[in-house]
Short mmCIF file of C-alpha atoms in Angstrom, two decimals:
data_model
loop_
_atom_site.label_atom_id
_atom_site.label_comp_id
_atom_site.label_asym_id
_atom_site.label_seq_id
_atom_site.Cartn_x
_atom_site.Cartn_y
_atom_site.Cartn_z
CA MET H 1 42.28 22.54 -33.56
CA ARG H 2 42.75 19.82 -30.99
CA ILE H 3 42.06 22.30 -28.18
CA ALA H 4 38.93 23.62 -29.89
CA THR H 5 37.44 20.19 -30.55
CA TRP H 6 37.34 18.85 -26.98
CA PRO H 7 35.10 21.63 -25.60
CA PHE H 8 32.60 20.76 -28.35
CA VAL H 9 32.52 17.09 -27.29
CA LEU H 10 32.36 18.09 -23.61
CA SER H 11 29.46 20.45 -24.24
CA LEU H 12 27.55 17.65 -25.97
CA PHE H 13 28.12 15.39 -22.97
CA LEU H 14 27.01 18.07 -20.50
CA PHE H 15 23.92 18.82 -22.60
CA GLY H 16 22.91 15.16 -22.61
CA THR H 17 23.50 14.84 -18.87
CA THR H 18 21.33 17.88 -18.23
CA ALA H 19 18.59 16.46 -20.46
CA ILE H 20 18.59 13.18 -18.55
CA HIS H 21 18.54 14.99 -15.20
CA GLY H 22 15.67 17.16 -16.36
CA ALA H 23 13.70 14.12 -17.48
CA SER H 24 14.11 12.54 -14.05
CA ASP H 25 13.03 15.73 -12.27
CA GLU H 26 9.37 14.64 -12.12
CA ASN H 27 6.44 16.16 -10.30
CA GLU H 28 5.21 14.47 -7.14
CA LEU H 29 2.92 14.86 -4.16
CA ILE H 30 4.00 16.73 -1.05
CA GLY H 31 2.74 14.85 1.98
CA HIS H 32 -0.71 13.27 2.02
CA PRO H 33 -3.94 14.67 0.59
CA GLU H 34 -6.26 16.57 2.92
CA ILE H 35 -9.73 15.04 3.19
CA LYS H 36 -12.77 17.00 4.37
CA CYS H 37 -15.98 15.12 5.17
CA ASN H 38 -18.59 17.83 4.77
CA ALA H 39 -22.32 17.63 5.39
CA ASP H 40 -23.18 16.89 1.76
CA THR H 41 -19.82 16.51 0.01
CA ILE H 42 -16.38 14.93 0.23
CA ASP H 43 -13.50 17.27 -0.59
CA MET H 44 -9.90 16.24 -1.33
CA GLN H 45 -7.05 18.76 -1.67
CA PHE H 46 -3.35 18.07 -2.22
CA LYS H 47 -0.07 19.85 -2.90
CA THR H 48 2.55 18.98 -5.50
CA LYS H 49 6.21 19.76 -5.99
CA LYS H 50 5.54 21.69 -9.20
CA GLN H 51 2.46 23.02 -10.91
CA PHE H 52 -0.02 20.16 -11.29
CA SER H 53 -1.11 19.61 -14.91
CA GLY H 54 -2.64 16.15 -14.67
CA LYS H 55 -6.09 14.99 -13.66
CA VAL H 56 -8.04 13.75 -10.65
CA TYR H 57 -10.90 11.32 -11.16
CA VAL H 58 -13.05 8.65 -9.55
CA LYS H 59 -11.94 5.12 -10.33
CA GLY H 60 -14.24 3.55 -12.91
CA SER H 61 -15.88 6.87 -13.83
CA PHE H 62 -13.21 8.63 -15.88
CA ASN H 63 -15.50 9.05 -18.90
CA ARG H 64 -18.04 11.03 -16.87
CA PRO H 65 -17.13 14.75 -16.88
CA GLU H 66 -18.65 15.34 -13.45
CA CYS H 67 -16.38 12.67 -11.95
CA ARG H 68 -13.02 14.14 -12.97
CA VAL H 69 -11.07 17.39 -12.86
CA ASP H 70 -8.59 18.04 -15.69
CA TYR H 71 -5.83 20.50 -14.76
CA SER H 72 -4.10 20.37 -18.15
CA SER H 73 -6.84 22.25 -19.99
CA HIS H 74 -6.72 25.51 -18.04
CA ASP H 75 -4.33 27.62 -16.04
CA LYS H 76 -4.31 27.28 -12.26
CA ASP H 77 -2.43 30.58 -11.69
CA GLY H 78 0.83 28.76 -11.23
CA ARG H 79 -0.14 27.32 -7.84
CA PRO H 80 0.95 23.71 -7.29
CA LEU H 81 -2.44 22.71 -5.90
CA GLY H 82 -5.15 20.28 -6.94
CA GLY H 83 -8.32 18.67 -5.68
CA ILE H 84 -11.84 17.46 -6.32
CA LYS H 85 -15.22 17.79 -4.58
CA LEU H 86 -17.94 15.12 -4.87
CA ASN H 87 -21.52 15.11 -3.67
CA HIS H 88 -22.58 12.20 -1.52
CA GLY H 89 -23.65 9.29 -3.72
CA ALA H 90 -22.24 10.80 -6.92
CA CYS H 91 -20.00 8.91 -9.36
CA ASN H 92 -20.88 5.43 -8.04
CA MET H 93 -19.84 6.42 -4.52
CA ASP H 94 -20.55 3.64 -2.02
CA ARG H 95 -23.20 4.42 0.59
CA GLN H 96 -23.04 1.97 3.46
CA ARG H 97 -25.18 1.83 6.59
CA MET H 98 -23.03 0.72 9.51
CA ILE H 99 -23.99 -0.94 12.78
CA ALA H 100 -20.67 -0.90 14.63
CA PRO H 101 -20.33 2.03 14.99
CA GLU H 102 -23.85 3.01 14.02
CA GLY H 103 -24.04 5.54 11.23
CA MET H 104 -23.50 6.06 7.51
CA MET H 105 -20.25 5.63 5.59
CA PHE H 106 -19.53 7.11 2.16
CA SER H 107 -16.47 5.79 0.35
CA THR H 108 -14.84 6.07 -3.06
CA ILE H 109 -11.45 5.59 -4.75
CA LEU H 110 -9.79 8.70 -6.17
CA ILE H 111 -6.90 8.61 -8.66
CA ILE H 112 -4.32 11.41 -8.87
CA SER H 113 -2.69 11.13 -12.30
CA PHE H 114 0.21 13.40 -13.24
CA HIS H 115 0.26 12.65 -16.97
CA PRO H 116 -2.60 14.11 -19.04
CA LEU H 117 -3.01 10.90 -21.06
CA PHE H 118 -1.39 7.90 -19.35
CA LEU H 119 -1.07 6.27 -15.96
CA THR H 120 2.53 6.37 -14.72
CA ARG H 121 4.49 5.24 -11.69
CA MET H 122 4.05 8.66 -10.07
CA ASP H 123 0.25 8.32 -9.90
CA LYS H 124 -1.52 7.57 -6.63
CA ALA H 125 -4.82 5.94 -5.70
CA TYR H 126 -6.58 6.73 -2.42
CA HIS H 127 -9.51 4.90 -0.86
CA ILE H 128 -11.46 7.70 0.80
CA LYS H 129 -13.89 6.86 3.63
CA CYS H 130 -16.09 9.34 5.48
CA MET H 131 -18.04 8.05 8.49
CA TYR H 132 -21.06 9.99 9.72
CA LYS H 133 -22.21 8.77 13.11
CA GLU H 134 -25.83 9.07 14.08
CA ALA H 135 -26.46 11.58 16.84
CA ALA H 136 -28.29 10.38 19.92
CA ARG H 137 -31.92 11.44 19.77
CA THR H 138 -33.91 12.14 22.93
CA VAL H 139 -37.69 11.95 22.68
CA THR H 140 -39.69 13.90 25.28
CA ALA H 141 -43.40 14.15 25.78
CA ALA H 142 -45.21 17.05 27.44
CA ILE H 143 -47.16 16.19 30.61
CA ASP H 144 -49.74 18.31 32.33
CA VAL H 145 -48.03 19.98 35.31
CA ARG H 146 -50.96 19.15 37.56
CA MET H 147 -50.59 15.43 36.75
CA GLN H 148 -46.79 15.26 36.97
CA TYR H 149 -46.61 15.41 40.77
CA PHE H 150 -49.31 12.77 41.09
CA LEU H 151 -47.57 10.40 38.69
CA ASN H 152 -44.24 10.74 40.45
CA PHE H 153 -45.80 10.25 43.85
CA TYR H 154 -47.76 7.23 42.66
CA THR H 155 -44.66 5.66 41.18
CA ILE H 156 -42.73 6.09 44.42
CA LEU H 157 -45.48 4.46 46.40
CA VAL H 158 -45.68 1.43 44.15
CA LEU H 159 -41.94 0.86 43.84
CA SER H 160 -41.39 1.23 47.57
CA ASN H 161 -43.25 -2.05 48.13
CA LEU H 162 -41.27 -4.01 45.50
CA PRO H 163 -37.72 -5.40 45.60
CA THR H 164 -35.35 -3.21 43.60
CA GLU H 165 -33.50 -4.84 40.72
CA SER H 166 -31.14 -3.07 38.35
CA VAL H 167 -31.41 -4.31 34.78
CA SER H 168 -29.09 -3.18 31.98
CA SER H 169 -28.42 -4.40 28.47
CA ASN H 170 -25.06 -3.62 26.88
CA LEU H 171 -24.88 -6.18 24.09
CA ALA H 172 -22.19 -5.12 21.68
CA MET H 173 -23.20 -4.86 18.06
CA PRO H 174 -21.56 -7.59 15.98
CA THR H 175 -19.00 -7.16 13.22
CA CYS H 176 -20.27 -8.61 9.96
CA SER H 177 -18.56 -9.50 6.69
CA TYR H 178 -19.42 -10.60 3.16
CA THR H 179 -16.80 -12.63 1.31
CA ILE H 180 -16.69 -14.78 -1.80
CA ARG H 181 -14.70 -17.98 -1.26
CA LYS H 182 -13.02 -20.28 -3.75
CA ASP H 183 -14.57 -23.76 -4.15
CA GLN H 184 -15.85 -24.20 -0.58
CA LEU H 185 -17.20 -22.40 2.50
CA ASP H 186 -13.82 -22.07 4.21
CA GLY H 187 -11.84 -21.65 1.00
CA PRO H 188 -9.52 -18.72 0.31
CA ILE H 189 -11.03 -15.33 -0.46
CA LEU H 190 -11.33 -15.06 -4.24
CA ARG H 191 -9.70 -12.25 -6.24
CA TYR H 192 -9.33 -13.66 -9.76
CA ALA H 193 -11.51 -16.23 -11.51
CA LYS H 194 -12.87 -17.51 -14.80
CA VAL H 195 -16.48 -17.62 -15.86
CA GLY H 196 -17.94 -20.88 -14.55
CA ASP H 197 -15.59 -21.36 -11.59
CA GLN H 198 -17.31 -22.62 -8.43
CA VAL H 199 -17.48 -20.19 -5.51
CA VAL H 200 -19.31 -19.82 -2.21
CA HIS H 201 -20.93 -16.57 -1.07
CA ARG H 202 -20.56 -16.22 2.69
CA TRP H 203 -22.30 -13.73 5.00
CA GLN H 204 -21.28 -13.88 8.67
CA CYS H 205 -21.64 -11.92 11.92
CA ASP H 206 -19.34 -12.64 14.86
CA SER H 207 -22.04 -12.93 17.52
CA GLU H 208 -24.08 -15.73 19.06
CA GLU H 209 -26.79 -13.36 20.33
CA TYR H 210 -27.89 -12.02 16.95
CA GLY H 211 -29.43 -13.61 13.90
CA VAL H 212 -29.04 -12.27 10.39
CA LEU H 213 -31.23 -12.01 7.30
CA VAL H 214 -29.56 -11.45 3.92
CA HIS H 215 -31.74 -9.50 1.51
CA SER H 216 -31.73 -6.92 -1.31
CA CYS H 217 -28.55 -8.15 -3.02
CA TYR H 218 -27.18 -6.64 -6.23
CA VAL H 219 -24.29 -7.49 -8.53
CA GLU H 220 -22.50 -4.48 -10.01
CA ASP H 221 -19.82 -3.91 -12.61
CA GLY H 222 -18.08 -0.97 -10.91
CA GLN H 223 -19.23 1.47 -13.59
CA GLY H 224 -22.78 2.13 -12.49
CA GLU H 225 -24.62 -0.91 -13.83
CA LYS H 226 -26.17 -3.34 -11.34
CA GLN H 227 -28.76 -6.12 -11.23
CA MET H 228 -30.81 -7.47 -8.31
CA ILE H 229 -30.16 -11.14 -7.52
CA VAL H 230 -31.80 -11.46 -4.05
CA ASP H 231 -35.02 -9.57 -3.32
CA GLU H 232 -36.12 -7.64 -0.22
CA ARG H 233 -37.57 -10.82 1.35
CA GLY H 234 -34.24 -12.62 1.09
CA CYS H 235 -35.22 -14.85 -1.84
CA HIS H 236 -33.40 -15.24 -5.14
CA THR H 237 -34.56 -13.56 -8.34
CA ASP H 238 -32.61 -15.74 -10.79
CA HIS H 239 -31.39 -19.15 -9.64
CA LEU H 240 -28.95 -19.32 -12.57
CA LEU H 241 -26.98 -16.50 -10.94
CA LEU H 242 -27.48 -17.12 -7.21
CA GLY H 243 -29.93 -19.28 -5.27
CA ASP H 244 -31.52 -18.72 -1.88
CA PRO H 245 -28.98 -18.31 0.95
CA THR H 246 -28.71 -21.25 3.33
CA TYR H 247 -28.66 -20.39 7.06
CA VAL H 248 -26.77 -22.23 9.78
CA GLU H 249 -28.63 -23.30 12.91
CA ALA H 250 -27.21 -20.40 14.94
CA LEU H 251 -28.63 -17.97 12.33
CA ASN H 252 -25.47 -15.84 12.46
CA MET H 253 -24.14 -17.05 9.11
CA ALA H 254 -25.58 -17.71 5.66
CA TYR H 255 -23.94 -19.10 2.55
CA ARG H 256 -24.71 -20.13 -1.00
CA GLU H 257 -22.78 -22.02 -3.66
CA SER H 258 -22.64 -20.40 -7.07
CA PHE H 259 -20.69 -20.18 -10.29
CA VAL H 260 -18.72 -17.16 -11.44
CA PHE H 261 -20.45 -14.89 -13.94
CA LYS H 262 -19.87 -11.36 -15.17
CA PHE H 263 -21.37 -8.57 -17.23
CA ALA H 264 -20.66 -8.60 -20.97
CA ASP H 265 -17.50 -6.67 -21.89
CA ARG H 266 -16.63 -6.09 -18.23
CA ILE H 267 -13.73 -7.54 -16.28
CA ALA H 268 -14.86 -7.08 -12.67
CA VAL H 269 -17.89 -7.83 -10.49
CA ARG H 270 -18.78 -6.90 -6.94
CA PHE H 271 -21.78 -7.77 -4.80
CA GLN H 272 -23.76 -5.61 -2.40
CA CYS H 273 -26.29 -6.92 0.12
CA GLU H 274 -28.35 -5.61 3.00
CA ILE H 275 -28.43 -7.55 6.25
CA ARG H 276 -31.04 -7.33 8.98
CA LEU H 277 -30.00 -8.08 12.54
CA CYS H 278 -32.42 -9.52 15.07
CA LEU H 279 -31.94 -10.52 18.70
CA LYS H 280 -32.48 -14.27 19.06
CA ASP H 281 -33.46 -14.04 22.73
CA ASP H 282 -37.17 -14.63 23.42
CA GLY H 283 -37.91 -15.44 19.79
CA GLY H 284 -36.83 -12.08 18.47
CA CYS H 285 -35.83 -13.59 15.10
CA ASP H 286 -39.08 -15.48 14.54
CA GLY H 287 -40.59 -14.45 11.25
CA ILE H 288 -37.42 -12.62 10.21
CA THR H 289 -34.87 -15.30 9.46
CA PRO H 290 -34.62 -17.69 7.79
CA PRO H 291 -37.00 -16.30 5.17
CA LEU H 292 -39.95 -18.21 3.75
CA CYS H 293 -39.06 -18.43 0.07
CA LEU H 294 -42.02 -20.21 -1.50
CA TYR H 295 -41.51 -18.25 -4.69
CA LYS H 296 -44.13 -15.59 -4.74
CA GLY H 297 -46.51 -17.72 -2.72
CA PRO H 298 -49.34 -16.25 -0.63
CA PRO H 299 -48.21 -13.88 2.13
CA LEU H 300 -48.43 -14.83 5.78
CA ASP H 301 -51.76 -14.56 7.49
CA GLU H 302 -52.19 -10.98 8.71
CA GLU H 303 -53.01 -12.08 12.26
CA ILE H 304 -49.87 -14.25 12.50
CA GLU H 305 -47.70 -11.51 11.02
CA ALA H 306 -49.14 -8.94 13.46
CA LYS H 307 -48.33 -11.21 16.41
CA MET H 308 -44.76 -11.60 15.16
CA ARG H 309 -44.33 -7.84 14.86
CA LYS H 310 -45.76 -7.32 18.35
CA LYS H 311 -43.46 -9.95 19.82
CA ARG H 312 -40.38 -8.55 18.11
CA SER H 313 -41.15 -5.00 19.23
CA LYS H 314 -40.86 -6.05 22.87
CA THR H 315 -37.37 -7.42 22.51
CA PHE H 316 -35.25 -5.68 19.89
CA LYS H 317 -35.91 -3.50 16.91
CA PRO H 318 -34.27 -5.10 13.84
CA ARG H 319 -31.50 -3.05 12.27
CA ASP H 320 -30.40 -2.98 8.66
CA ALA H 321 -26.86 -2.49 7.39
CA ASP H 322 -25.12 -2.59 4.02
CA MET H 323 -22.34 -5.01 3.12
CA PHE H 324 -20.00 -5.22 0.13
CA SER H 325 -18.02 -8.19 -1.09
CA GLN H 326 -14.50 -7.93 -2.43
CA THR H 327 -14.09 -7.12 -6.12
CA VAL H 328 -13.51 -10.21 -8.28
CA TYR H 329 -11.74 -9.87 -11.63
CA VAL H 330 -13.17 -12.34 -14.12
CA MET H 331 -11.69 -13.69 -17.35
CA ASP H 332 -13.78 -15.15 -20.15
CA GLN H 333 -14.30 -18.90 -20.29
CA ASP H 334 -12.25 -20.32 -23.18
CA GLY H 335 -11.82 -23.92 -22.07
CA ASP H 336 -8.04 -23.79 -22.65
CA GLU H 337 -5.93 -23.60 -19.52
CA SER H 338 -2.77 -22.94 -21.53
CA THR H 339 -4.37 -19.84 -23.06
CA MET H 340 -5.08 -18.52 -19.59
CA HIS H 341 -1.46 -19.01 -18.53
CA GLU H 342 -0.32 -17.36 -21.76
CA GLN H 343 -2.50 -14.34 -20.97
CA LEU H 344 -1.00 -14.17 -17.51
CA ARG H 345 2.52 -14.32 -18.96
CA ASP H 346 1.65 -11.57 -21.40
CA GLY H 347 0.51 -9.48 -18.45
CA GLU H 348 4.03 -9.70 -17.03
CA SER H 349 5.59 -7.80 -19.94
CA VAL H 350 7.66 -4.76 -19.05
CA CYS H 351 6.10 -1.34 -19.60
CA PHE H 352 7.98 1.95 -19.70
CA THR H 353 6.61 5.26 -18.54
CA PRO H 354 6.90 8.14 -21.06
CA THR H 355 9.58 9.80 -18.91
CA LEU H 356 11.68 6.65 -18.64
CA PHE H 357 11.33 5.97 -22.37
CA THR H 358 12.45 9.54 -23.14
CA SER H 359 15.45 9.13 -20.86
CA ILE H 360 16.49 5.89 -22.58
CA VAL H 361 16.16 7.43 -26.05
CA SER H 362 18.13 10.50 -24.92
CA SER H 363 20.89 8.34 -23.47
CA VAL H 364 21.21 6.24 -26.63
CA THR H 365 21.21 9.36 -28.80
CA LEU H 366 23.84 11.00 -26.61
CA LEU H 367 26.03 7.91 -26.79
CA LEU H 368 25.79 7.81 -30.60
CA VAL H 369 26.62 11.53 -30.85
CA PHE H 370 29.56 11.10 -28.51
CA LEU H 371 30.95 8.11 -30.44
CA THR H 372 30.46 9.93 -33.75
CA SER H 373 32.30 12.98 -32.37
CA VAL H 374 35.20 10.84 -31.14
CA VAL H 375 35.49 9.04 -34.48
CA GLY H 376 35.33 12.35 -36.32
CA PHE H 377 37.94 13.88 -34.06
CA LEU H 378 40.32 10.94 -34.52
CA ALA H 379 39.85 11.03 -38.29
CA TYR H 380 40.39 14.79 -38.29
CA LYS H 381 43.54 14.41 -36.16
CA ARG H 382 44.92 11.68 -38.42
CA TYR H 383 44.19 13.71 -41.55
CA PHE H 384 46.17 16.74 -40.32
CA SER H 385 48.94 14.51 -38.99
CA ASP H 386 49.40 12.91 -42.43
CA LYS H 387 49.25 16.33 -44.07
CA SER H 388 51.99 17.66 -41.76
CA ILE H 389 54.24 14.72 -42.63
CA ASN H 390 53.75 15.34 -46.35
CA VAL H 391 54.64 19.03 -45.90
CA VAL H 392 57.83 18.11 -44.07
CA LYS H 393 58.80 15.62 -46.75
CA SER H 394 58.22 18.14 -49.53
CA PHE H 395 60.32 20.69 -47.67
CA PHE H 396 63.28 18.38 -47.60
#
């Protein structure tokens, strides 16, 4: 009986070890996802170690069926592949006009989640960016063949009597940024705040040759809802949220003090603005920036405005670009600093993934079974030992 009991205990131990090993044998990505920036769509494909049965979705748009792909609800023929394809602008995708380099950028954040219900440590988030550069466009005009020779000849005659001077303009386009600072203009970039905290919105371009106009600003909640706070002229729409931007003398930076606010039942806000660049040389920014915010006052005289447009067209054609601030996570205003710290401490609690929790439960169960088996074996051994002694005594 002693020989037969130990294999039983050993088999229990091996079974538990195998269960723990199987629980730790999780699915995972192989390499990096493959991104394709198509003409009208963005396509992401990836490979996994085992058959993928999770989901892929756009951050902040999980509840929209067109913004996620669920691989747990149907068979994928056993292939360990996954992916998602999104149309440009779909699912709150960012659309950003760029000036350096010039073109259009589409960007979004995609989540690859291996568990059908929960986020686990195996999940990955990817910030996808597709840049579409504008192709150079050449404009040609047809000229009567009989006039072409005359025009060329006439040009040569005129230029031959003038000093030749080579003129070129290679001004680099500036790099611009939009940040929200804590307390003051040069304060740290804000990530977390409470409703009512003082902040400074800062728009800046790293160039002394260009001026900037901030206009068409929106605040958004990251889930598709947004509200205009600065109109297309560059003037505020609600001074309780954000006032008119203040411009520095060099016109390459604007700023505005404000207080933190957020949408109801939302935890994050982000701001989007358009900027218009103008070349300051020869009055190229006159009439563009700073804006005349007289609050829906009468428009400029048509003759003055026409002169400004004519003057600007000789120097530099203004260019528009899109800018996004960082995302700020906002807590409700409760007036109790200790409550805020308590919430932060609560956020530091330890969370277990389903796999890890299963492993811990399996280990504890295995240990209890093992100890029970040992106790049972020792009791069984002692029982037969006492019985053998009694048999010997009765024999004598």
